[in-house]
mmCIF file of C-alpha atoms in Angstrom:
data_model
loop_
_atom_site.group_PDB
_atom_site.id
_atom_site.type_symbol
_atom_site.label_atom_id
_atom_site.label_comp_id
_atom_site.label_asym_id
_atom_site.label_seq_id
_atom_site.Cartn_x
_atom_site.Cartn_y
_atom_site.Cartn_z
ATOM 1 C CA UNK Y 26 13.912 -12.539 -3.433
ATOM 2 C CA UNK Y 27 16.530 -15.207 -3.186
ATOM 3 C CA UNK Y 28 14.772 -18.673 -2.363
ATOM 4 C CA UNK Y 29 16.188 -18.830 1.435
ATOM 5 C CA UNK Y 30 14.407 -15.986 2.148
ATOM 6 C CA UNK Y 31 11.034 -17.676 0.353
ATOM 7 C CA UNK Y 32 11.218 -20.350 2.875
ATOM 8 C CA UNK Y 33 11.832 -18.069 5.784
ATOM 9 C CA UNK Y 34 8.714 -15.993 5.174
ATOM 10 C CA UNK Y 35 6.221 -18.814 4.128
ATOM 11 C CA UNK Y 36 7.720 -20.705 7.323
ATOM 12 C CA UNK Y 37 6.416 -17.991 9.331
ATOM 13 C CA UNK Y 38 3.181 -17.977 7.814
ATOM 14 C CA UNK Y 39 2.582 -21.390 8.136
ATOM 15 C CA UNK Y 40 1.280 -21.033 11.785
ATOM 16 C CA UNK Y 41 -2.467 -20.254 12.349
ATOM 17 C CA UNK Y 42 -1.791 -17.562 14.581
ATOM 18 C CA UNK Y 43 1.094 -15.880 12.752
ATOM 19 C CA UNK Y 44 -0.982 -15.736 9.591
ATOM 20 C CA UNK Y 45 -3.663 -14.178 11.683
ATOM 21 C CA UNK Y 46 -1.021 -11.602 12.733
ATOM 22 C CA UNK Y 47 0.187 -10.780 9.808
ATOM 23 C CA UNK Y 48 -3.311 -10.481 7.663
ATOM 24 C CA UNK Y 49 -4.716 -8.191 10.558
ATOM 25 C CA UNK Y 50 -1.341 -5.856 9.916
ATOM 26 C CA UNK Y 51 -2.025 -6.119 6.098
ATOM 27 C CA UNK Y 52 -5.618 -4.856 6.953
ATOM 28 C CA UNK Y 53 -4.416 -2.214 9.100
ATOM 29 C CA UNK Y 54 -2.361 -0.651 6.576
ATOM 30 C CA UNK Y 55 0.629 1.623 6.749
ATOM 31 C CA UNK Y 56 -0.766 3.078 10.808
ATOM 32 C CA UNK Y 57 -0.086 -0.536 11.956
ATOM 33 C CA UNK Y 58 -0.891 -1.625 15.215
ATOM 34 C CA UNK Y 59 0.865 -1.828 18.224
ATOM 35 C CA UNK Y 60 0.871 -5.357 20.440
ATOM 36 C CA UNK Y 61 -1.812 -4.143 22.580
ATOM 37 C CA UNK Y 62 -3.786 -3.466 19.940
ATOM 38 C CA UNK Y 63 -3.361 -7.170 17.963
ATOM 39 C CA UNK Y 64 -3.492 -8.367 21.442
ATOM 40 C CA UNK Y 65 -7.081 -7.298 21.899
ATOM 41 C CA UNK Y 66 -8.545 -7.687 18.837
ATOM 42 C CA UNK Y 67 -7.200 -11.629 18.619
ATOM 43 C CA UNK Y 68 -7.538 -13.046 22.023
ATOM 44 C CA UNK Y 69 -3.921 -13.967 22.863
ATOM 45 C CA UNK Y 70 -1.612 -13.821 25.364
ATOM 46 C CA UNK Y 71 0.863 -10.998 25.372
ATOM 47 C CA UNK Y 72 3.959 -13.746 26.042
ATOM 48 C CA UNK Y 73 2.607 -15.626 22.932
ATOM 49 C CA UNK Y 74 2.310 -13.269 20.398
ATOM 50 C CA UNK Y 75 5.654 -11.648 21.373
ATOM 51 C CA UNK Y 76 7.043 -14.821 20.482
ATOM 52 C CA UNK Y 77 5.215 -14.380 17.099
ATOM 53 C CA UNK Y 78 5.878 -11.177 16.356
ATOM 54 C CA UNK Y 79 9.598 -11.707 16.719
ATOM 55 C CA UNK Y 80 9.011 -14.564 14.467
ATOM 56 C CA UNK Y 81 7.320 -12.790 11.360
ATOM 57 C CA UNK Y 82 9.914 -9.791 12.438
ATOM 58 C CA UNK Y 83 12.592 -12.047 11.323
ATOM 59 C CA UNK Y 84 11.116 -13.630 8.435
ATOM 60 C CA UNK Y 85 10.867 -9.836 6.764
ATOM 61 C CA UNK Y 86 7.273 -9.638 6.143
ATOM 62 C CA UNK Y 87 6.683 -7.536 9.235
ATOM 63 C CA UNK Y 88 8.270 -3.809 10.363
ATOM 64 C CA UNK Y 89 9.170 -2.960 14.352
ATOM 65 C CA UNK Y 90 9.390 0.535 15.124
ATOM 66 C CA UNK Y 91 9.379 2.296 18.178
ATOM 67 C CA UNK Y 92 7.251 5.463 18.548
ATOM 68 C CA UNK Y 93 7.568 7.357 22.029
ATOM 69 C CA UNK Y 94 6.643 3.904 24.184
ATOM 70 C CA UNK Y 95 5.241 2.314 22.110
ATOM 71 C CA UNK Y 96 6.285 -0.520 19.626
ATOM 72 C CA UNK Y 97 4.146 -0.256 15.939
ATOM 73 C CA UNK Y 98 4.333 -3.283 13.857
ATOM 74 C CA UNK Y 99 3.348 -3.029 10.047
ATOM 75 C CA UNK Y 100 2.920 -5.468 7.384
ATOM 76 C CA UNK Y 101 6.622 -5.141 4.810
ATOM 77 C CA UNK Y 102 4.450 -4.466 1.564
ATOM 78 C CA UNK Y 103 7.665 -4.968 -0.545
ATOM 79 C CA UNK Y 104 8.711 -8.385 0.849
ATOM 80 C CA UNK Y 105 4.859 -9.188 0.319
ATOM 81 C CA UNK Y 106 4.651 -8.608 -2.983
ATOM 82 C CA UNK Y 107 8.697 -9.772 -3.530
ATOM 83 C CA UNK Y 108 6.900 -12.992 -2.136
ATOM 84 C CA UNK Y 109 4.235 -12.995 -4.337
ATOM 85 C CA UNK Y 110 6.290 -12.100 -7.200
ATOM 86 C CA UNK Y 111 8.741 -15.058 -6.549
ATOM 87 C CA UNK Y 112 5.797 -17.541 -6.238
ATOM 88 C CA UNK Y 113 4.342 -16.433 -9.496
ATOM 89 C CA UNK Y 114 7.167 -15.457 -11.268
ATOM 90 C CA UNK Y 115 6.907 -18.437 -14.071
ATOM 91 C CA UNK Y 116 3.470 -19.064 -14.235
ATOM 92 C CA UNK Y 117 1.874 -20.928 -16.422
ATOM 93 C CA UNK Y 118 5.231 -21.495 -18.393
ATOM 94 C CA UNK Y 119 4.647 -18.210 -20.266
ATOM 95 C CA UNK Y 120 1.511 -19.107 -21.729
ATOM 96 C CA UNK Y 121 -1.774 -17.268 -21.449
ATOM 97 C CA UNK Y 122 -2.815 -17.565 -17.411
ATOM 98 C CA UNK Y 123 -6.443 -18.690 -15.815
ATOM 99 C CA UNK Y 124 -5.515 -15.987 -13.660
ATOM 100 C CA UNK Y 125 -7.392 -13.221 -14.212
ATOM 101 C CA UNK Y 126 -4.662 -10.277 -15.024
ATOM 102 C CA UNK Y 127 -6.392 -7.780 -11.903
ATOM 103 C CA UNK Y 128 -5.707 -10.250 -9.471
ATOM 104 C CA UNK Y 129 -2.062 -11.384 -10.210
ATOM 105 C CA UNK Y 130 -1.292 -7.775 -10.197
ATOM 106 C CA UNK Y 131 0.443 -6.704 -6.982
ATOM 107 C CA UNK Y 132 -1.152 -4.637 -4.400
ATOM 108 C CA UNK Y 133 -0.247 -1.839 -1.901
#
């Protein structure tokens, strides 16, 4: 993941409600949900979290596809982890990490 694309994504996470969007998808798994759905289960407005969604849309970390008529939006597990992989890549300068090895592992 080149840097560029590092600040894109964690710019789109660093809203409140994006973040909420996007851990709710990672929850969800590879069903996702469709607006309606994150709609409902976080309180907002559709208008607003359009606006969102195209947001973390462009940033990577989320999937748009259309099935029948209806939009599904999933969490991109591979720019996740291409994220997390970037941020950790030279951790701890090659020494022995406090992380605990299970955890810095990636997931999904």
């Amino acid at each position: 993941m080149e840097e560029n694309e590092v600040v894109k994504a964690l710019g789109a996470l660093a809203q409140p409600l994006r973040l909420q969007v996007f851990r709710a998808l990672v929850v969800v798994g590879e069903s996702g949900l469709t607006p309606g759905a994150i709609q409902e289960g976080l309180g907002v407005p559709a208008a607003t979290l359009s606006f969102h969604l195209k947001e973390l849309v462009a940033s990577g970390l989320v999937t748009q596809e259309r099935a029948s008529r209806n939009l599904i939006y999933r969490a991109a597990y591979d720019r996740m982890n291409a994220l997390l992989g970037y941020l950790t890549e030279n951790c701890c300068q090659g020494e022995s990490c406090a992380v605990d090895g299970a955890a810095s592992k990636t997931c999904c």
